[in-house]
Amino acid sequence: MTDNYKKRAIGEHRLQPESLMMGYGYDPRLSEGSIKCPNFQTSTFVFESAEQGKHFFDVASGRIQLEEGQQAGLVYSRFNNPTIEIAENRIAVWDGAQDCLITGSGMSAISTMLLALSKPGDVIVYSEPIYGGTDSLINGILAQMNIQAVGFISSEGTKGLEQALSKASQMGNISVVMVETPDNPTNNLIDIAQCRQLIETFTNQNTGKQAARPVLAVDNTMLGPLWQKPLAHGADLCLYSLTKYVGGHSDLIGGSCSGDKALISKIRKIRNSIGTTMDSHTAWLILRSLETLKIRMQAATSGAKEVVEFLQAHDQVTRIDYPGLLTPDEPQYQVYQKQCKGAGSTFSFEVKGGEQAAFNVLNRLKLVKLAVSLGGTESLAQHPAAMTHSGVPKERRESIGITEGLIRISIGIEEPQDIIADLAQALA
């Protein structure tokens, strides 16, 4: 780690992630002096000898463990690729992680992680509401593999988690505790540090019954990596849909998982086997996007604050789920102050009149696009109950705050007053 392109400091001065995004992990000397990392769009790599090929495969398959500072040789782009590895290195920098792997989508990151850490008979504990795809994976596909699940309501915090752990322990070994904070789409916050402490206490009290401490995995898509860093608060894994803020231009699909080397190596082995690896072109686009991540998220968050102020004063809006509105008398306020550096730019608001009223608003939008996803440069709005969370049974949707009149909006980097003008005419 002596070359300039791998350094994270200038003398005693530690470089910040937004500066490291411009070149960390990439040596121009290896690519004809190109200032930007090329897209290594190749399926396979040439070995210098058969002996080298054997060694590289032993490393890639996990049969040989590398020593500190050593790098795995290039074998095949399902296993490793220079563009992919550089993107992984830079996301790890943002997350403060030892290692990171990237995948073909956010859901492939989540599914690969859960498959790597769970076996038939295990139990996954998860927060609700959670992204609809995650909910369907846990309660549908994994259930078919005899991997069970117990949910708890995000707004109940660690009290809800404690009850869920107690219930799950009667069903089998708990492999993973997966939380999404803020949750999607109601923006409830969960105290990550308290979750870690509770999980450790639970494990100590269940020695012999519990195989190991459950892994604490946090879906950080809604605020990360700028406004929240789960690993710093005790999470074992930090996951993203890179499609959202990190990609940031609504032109790619991707996911990532960051954590310590041992845990990521275990998950990477499964990724390489089942083929959920990201392609090199998408990884190249991720590198482009990481350079502007900070300024995009700052602009969108600033715009969201203005939009929220407008909606607060509107007589057709009955509720706004936005962390920036938390007040000191609310239980989640202290969590927000301790854990978050910003409120983000994706939130939900409820309108009077239920589904039809919400549909009327969405159908009248002109500047804001009616589409799912979030975190892009353009503003997007959708109806969670009918769209992203439609796979969640109605009774459960209602119990976790996803009502028929709820609209989720992701504020982009347009002029905020133009977004407000569009919402004003749609709500009129």
Tab-separated table of C-alpha atoms in Angstrom, residues 121-382:
chain	number	residue	atom	x	y	z
A	121	GLY	CA	-33.998	-24.132	9.623
A	122	ASP	CA	-32.470	-20.726	10.395
A	123	VAL	CA	-34.552	-17.662	11.208
A	124	ILE	CA	-34.132	-14.143	9.810
A	125	VAL	CA	-35.371	-11.248	11.951
A	126	TYR	CA	-36.245	-8.127	9.965
A	127	SER	CA	-37.760	-4.675	10.419
A	128	GLU	CA	-41.089	-3.653	8.865
A	129	PRO	CA	-41.821	-1.885	6.628
A	130	ILE	CA	-38.897	-2.903	4.475
A	131	TYR	CA	-38.457	-2.619	0.714
A	132	GLY	CA	-41.173	-4.687	-0.977
A	133	GLY	CA	-38.702	-6.864	-2.876
A	134	THR	CA	-36.897	-7.739	0.355
A	135	ASP	CA	-40.211	-8.552	2.026
A	136	SER	CA	-41.196	-10.874	-0.840
A	137	LEU	CA	-37.772	-12.557	-0.796
A	138	ILE	CA	-37.854	-13.219	2.948
A	139	ASN	CA	-41.494	-14.266	3.250
A	140	GLY	CA	-41.794	-16.012	-0.116
A	141	ILE	CA	-38.702	-17.467	-1.751
A	142	LEU	CA	-36.606	-18.099	1.366
A	143	ALA	CA	-39.618	-19.552	3.167
A	144	GLN	CA	-39.744	-22.225	0.455
A	145	MET	CA	-36.197	-23.165	1.485
A	146	ASN	CA	-37.257	-23.562	5.120
A	147	ILE	CA	-35.561	-20.316	6.109
A	148	GLN	CA	-38.073	-18.718	8.465
A	149	ALA	CA	-38.683	-15.056	9.269
A	150	VAL	CA	-39.951	-12.901	12.130
A	151	GLY	CA	-40.704	-9.218	11.584
A	152	PHE	CA	-40.953	-6.291	13.979
A	153	ILE	CA	-42.356	-2.815	13.421
A	154	SER	CA	-39.665	-0.157	12.892
A	155	SER	CA	-41.485	2.403	15.020
A	156	GLU	CA	-41.281	0.008	17.991
A	157	GLY	CA	-37.484	0.212	17.826
A	158	THR	CA	-35.337	-2.057	19.970
A	159	LYS	CA	-38.338	-3.044	22.087
A	160	GLY	CA	-39.855	-4.584	18.974
A	161	LEU	CA	-36.523	-6.204	18.095
A	162	GLU	CA	-36.237	-7.717	21.556
A	163	GLN	CA	-39.661	-9.322	21.225
A	164	ALA	CA	-38.822	-10.572	17.724
A	165	LEU	CA	-35.553	-12.138	18.911
A	166	SER	CA	-37.395	-13.897	21.725
A	167	LYS	CA	-40.002	-15.280	19.332
A	168	ALA	CA	-37.433	-16.268	16.695
A	169	SER	CA	-35.260	-18.083	19.233
A	170	GLN	CA	-38.132	-20.504	19.834
A	171	MET	CA	-38.148	-21.329	16.114
A	172	GLY	CA	-34.473	-22.001	15.475
A	173	ASN	CA	-31.024	-20.460	15.112
A	174	ILE	CA	-31.139	-16.759	14.189
A	175	SER	CA	-28.719	-16.107	11.331
A	176	VAL	CA	-29.316	-12.468	10.378
A	177	VAL	CA	-31.029	-9.411	11.794
A	178	MET	CA	-31.814	-7.189	8.816
A	179	VAL	CA	-33.010	-3.631	9.286
A	180	GLU	CA	-33.742	-0.811	6.896
A	181	THR	CA	-33.279	2.575	8.504
A	182	PRO	CA	-34.859	4.903	7.640
A	183	ASP	CA	-37.414	2.411	6.448
A	184	ASN	CA	-39.018	2.499	3.036
A	185	PRO	CA	-41.377	4.335	2.632
A	186	THR	CA	-42.340	5.687	6.091
A	187	ASN	CA	-38.864	6.885	7.188
A	188	ASN	CA	-38.982	5.406	10.702
A	189	LEU	CA	-35.536	5.244	12.276
A	190	ILE	CA	-33.952	2.358	14.179
A	191	ASP	CA	-31.056	2.849	16.614
A	192	ILE	CA	-28.274	0.713	15.083
A	193	ALA	CA	-26.002	0.867	18.138
A	194	GLN	CA	-28.824	-0.274	20.426
A	195	CYS	CA	-29.652	-3.092	17.993
A	196	ARG	CA	-26.030	-4.299	18.145
A	197	GLN	CA	-26.003	-4.136	21.937
A	198	LEU	CA	-29.300	-6.000	22.179
A	199	ILE	CA	-28.129	-8.720	19.760
A	200	GLU	CA	-24.937	-9.246	21.772
A	201	THR	CA	-26.886	-9.477	25.038
A	202	PHE	CA	-29.319	-11.918	23.446
A	203	THR	CA	-26.462	-14.108	22.146
A	204	ASN	CA	-24.746	-14.205	25.542
A	205	GLN	CA	-28.000	-15.251	27.196
A	206	ASN	CA	-28.550	-18.005	24.630
A	207	THR	CA	-25.082	-19.583	24.604
A	208	GLY	CA	-25.353	-23.148	23.370
A	209	LYS	CA	-28.754	-22.596	21.828
A	210	GLN	CA	-27.605	-19.902	19.408
A	211	ALA	CA	-24.841	-21.058	17.005
A	212	ALA	CA	-23.225	-17.611	16.814
A	213	ARG	CA	-24.128	-13.952	17.174
A	214	PRO	CA	-26.628	-13.045	14.452
A	215	VAL	CA	-25.153	-10.785	11.774
A	216	LEU	CA	-26.566	-7.248	11.883
A	217	ALA	CA	-27.153	-6.100	8.285
A	218	VAL	CA	-28.421	-2.604	7.470
A	219	ASP	CA	-29.998	-1.541	4.191
A	220	ASN	CA	-28.593	2.000	3.978
A	221	THR	CA	-30.112	2.924	0.609
A	222	MET	CA	-32.331	5.746	1.882
A	223	LEU	CA	-29.582	7.893	3.486
A	224	GLY	CA	-26.221	6.466	2.545
A	225	PRO	CA	-23.475	6.784	2.085
A	226	LEU	CA	-23.417	10.540	2.780
A	227	TRP	CA	-25.968	10.975	5.557
A	228	GLN	CA	-25.566	7.725	7.520
A	229	LYS	CA	-22.734	5.232	8.132
A	230	PRO	CA	-24.113	2.046	9.760
A	231	LEU	CA	-20.748	0.312	10.255
A	232	ALA	CA	-19.613	3.151	12.510
A	233	HIS	CA	-22.600	2.450	14.772
A	234	GLY	CA	-22.105	-1.292	15.128
A	235	ALA	CA	-23.613	-2.856	12.010
A	236	ASP	CA	-21.731	-5.823	10.555
A	237	LEU	CA	-22.859	-5.180	6.980
A	238	CYS	CA	-23.967	-2.109	5.039
A	239	LEU	CA	-26.001	-2.753	1.888
A	240	TYR	CA	-27.181	-0.511	-0.940
A	241	SER	CA	-29.229	-0.520	-4.009
A	242	LEU	CA	-26.571	1.307	-6.022
A	243	THR	CA	-29.358	1.993	-8.509
A	244	LYS	CA	-30.456	4.819	-6.216
A	245	TYR	CA	-28.254	7.633	-4.881
A	246	VAL	CA	-24.864	6.083	-5.639
A	247	GLY	CA	-25.687	5.470	-9.317
A	248	GLY	CA	-27.804	8.578	-9.166
A	249	HIS	CA	-28.773	8.989	-12.834
A	250	SER	CA	-31.550	6.393	-13.254
A	251	ASP	CA	-29.461	4.629	-15.898
A	252	LEU	CA	-28.066	1.574	-14.107
A	253	ILE	CA	-28.999	-1.305	-11.800
A	254	GLY	CA	-26.614	-2.444	-9.070
A	255	GLY	CA	-26.099	-3.369	-5.444
A	256	SER	CA	-23.322	-3.581	-2.866
A	257	CYS	CA	-22.458	-5.087	0.500
A	258	SER	CA	-19.665	-3.732	2.735
A	259	GLY	CA	-18.157	-5.046	5.972
A	260	ASP	CA	-15.105	-6.785	7.391
A	261	LYS	CA	-12.970	-8.977	5.129
A	262	ALA	CA	-13.928	-12.330	6.634
A	263	LEU	CA	-17.663	-11.731	6.300
A	264	ILE	CA	-17.425	-10.227	2.820
A	265	SER	CA	-15.213	-13.120	1.656
A	266	LYS	CA	-17.903	-15.561	2.752
A	267	ILE	CA	-20.564	-13.650	0.795
A	268	ARG	CA	-18.289	-13.133	-2.220
A	269	LYS	CA	-17.785	-16.898	-2.489
A	270	ILE	CA	-21.551	-17.343	-2.910
A	271	ARG	CA	-21.744	-14.392	-5.328
A	272	ASN	CA	-19.055	-15.917	-7.519
A	273	SER	CA	-20.823	-19.285	-7.501
A	274	ILE	CA	-24.362	-18.143	-8.311
A	275	GLY	CA	-23.256	-15.350	-10.644
A	276	THR	CA	-24.797	-12.240	-9.086
A	277	THR	CA	-21.680	-10.231	-9.975
A	278	MET	CA	-22.048	-6.792	-11.574
A	279	ASP	CA	-20.914	-6.351	-15.185
A	280	SER	CA	-17.876	-4.168	-15.866
A	281	HIS	CA	-19.740	-1.473	-17.816
A	282	THR	CA	-22.119	-0.850	-14.931
A	283	ALA	CA	-19.142	-0.768	-12.554
A	284	TRP	CA	-17.557	1.855	-14.817
A	285	LEU	CA	-20.738	3.946	-14.602
A	286	ILE	CA	-20.633	3.583	-10.813
A	287	LEU	CA	-17.100	5.021	-10.818
A	288	ARG	CA	-18.390	8.009	-12.787
A	289	SER	CA	-21.277	8.510	-10.371
A	290	LEU	CA	-19.184	8.266	-7.208
A	291	GLU	CA	-17.306	11.406	-8.244
A	292	THR	CA	-20.446	13.566	-7.994
A	293	LEU	CA	-22.226	11.681	-5.190
A	294	LYS	CA	-21.685	14.343	-2.539
A	295	ILE	CA	-22.859	17.342	-4.546
A	296	ARG	CA	-25.897	15.482	-5.923
A	297	MET	CA	-27.039	14.324	-2.495
A	298	GLN	CA	-26.452	17.751	-0.981
A	299	ALA	CA	-28.469	19.489	-3.706
A	300	ALA	CA	-31.343	17.017	-3.494
A	301	THR	CA	-31.482	17.185	0.307
A	302	SER	CA	-31.543	20.968	0.220
A	303	GLY	CA	-34.399	20.896	-2.311
A	304	ALA	CA	-36.344	18.338	-0.281
A	305	LYS	CA	-36.329	20.649	2.720
A	306	GLU	CA	-38.064	23.381	0.689
A	307	VAL	CA	-40.626	20.939	-0.710
A	308	VAL	CA	-41.431	19.630	2.770
A	309	GLU	CA	-42.002	23.177	4.025
A	310	PHE	CA	-44.514	23.697	1.212
A	311	LEU	CA	-46.350	20.436	1.913
A	312	GLN	CA	-46.537	21.210	5.641
A	313	ALA	CA	-48.715	24.194	4.893
A	314	HIS	CA	-51.009	22.447	2.379
A	315	ASP	CA	-54.536	21.648	3.553
A	316	GLN	CA	-54.767	18.427	1.476
A	317	VAL	CA	-51.703	16.874	3.144
A	318	THR	CA	-52.463	14.980	6.356
A	319	ARG	CA	-49.061	13.464	7.155
A	320	ILE	CA	-45.412	13.785	6.131
A	321	ASP	CA	-42.832	11.072	6.885
A	322	TYR	CA	-39.571	13.021	6.867
A	323	PRO	CA	-36.783	12.689	9.476
A	324	GLY	CA	-36.050	16.413	9.329
A	325	LEU	CA	-39.437	17.117	10.959
A	326	LEU	CA	-38.645	15.149	14.132
A	327	THR	CA	-38.871	17.247	17.304
A	328	PRO	CA	-37.059	16.777	20.664
A	329	ASP	CA	-40.202	15.384	22.309
A	330	GLU	CA	-40.368	12.459	19.843
A	331	PRO	CA	-38.535	9.194	20.695
A	332	GLN	CA	-36.799	8.963	17.319
A	333	TYR	CA	-35.354	12.477	17.537
A	334	GLN	CA	-32.360	11.319	19.605
A	335	VAL	CA	-31.703	8.491	17.144
A	336	TYR	CA	-31.711	10.976	14.281
A	337	GLN	CA	-29.327	13.338	16.083
A	338	LYS	CA	-26.900	10.552	16.982
A	339	GLN	CA	-27.000	8.469	13.828
A	340	CYS	CA	-27.783	10.711	10.860
A	341	LYS	CA	-25.967	13.655	9.308
A	342	GLY	CA	-28.897	14.696	7.101
A	343	ALA	CA	-32.541	13.967	6.384
A	344	GLY	CA	-32.112	12.829	2.796
A	345	SER	CA	-34.412	13.659	-0.098
A	346	THR	CA	-36.865	10.751	-0.256
A	347	PHE	CA	-39.979	10.921	1.896
A	348	SER	CA	-43.683	10.134	1.896
A	349	PHE	CA	-46.743	12.277	2.365
A	350	GLU	CA	-50.400	11.353	2.738
A	351	VAL	CA	-53.254	13.153	1.010
A	352	LYS	CA	-56.935	13.276	1.946
A	353	GLY	CA	-59.216	10.952	-0.015
A	354	GLY	CA	-57.293	7.669	-0.124
A	355	GLU	CA	-56.150	5.901	-3.269
A	356	GLN	CA	-58.196	7.864	-5.772
A	357	ALA	CA	-56.999	11.204	-4.424
A	358	ALA	CA	-53.392	9.986	-4.456
A	359	PHE	CA	-53.804	8.713	-8.027
A	360	ASN	CA	-55.277	12.071	-9.082
A	361	VAL	CA	-52.200	13.872	-7.741
A	362	LEU	CA	-49.801	11.453	-9.418
A	363	ASN	CA	-51.639	11.622	-12.745
A	364	ARG	CA	-51.475	15.441	-12.804
A	365	LEU	CA	-47.726	15.751	-12.233
A	366	LYS	CA	-45.852	17.378	-15.122
A	367	LEU	CA	-42.238	17.951	-14.006
A	368	VAL	CA	-42.058	15.182	-11.415
A	369	LYS	CA	-42.013	11.777	-13.113
A	370	LEU	CA	-44.487	9.052	-12.142
A	371	ALA	CA	-42.061	6.165	-11.660
A	372	VAL	CA	-40.654	3.874	-8.994
A	373	SER	CA	-37.064	4.077	-7.711
A	374	LEU	CA	-35.423	7.015	-5.970
A	375	GLY	CA	-32.168	8.916	-5.677
A	376	GLY	CA	-31.897	9.994	-9.317
A	377	THR	CA	-31.165	13.467	-10.652
A	378	GLU	CA	-34.840	13.812	-11.577
A	379	SER	CA	-37.726	13.888	-9.091
A	380	LEU	CA	-39.829	10.724	-8.973
A	381	ALA	CA	-43.158	9.968	-7.288
A	382	GLN	CA	-45.095	6.736	-6.859
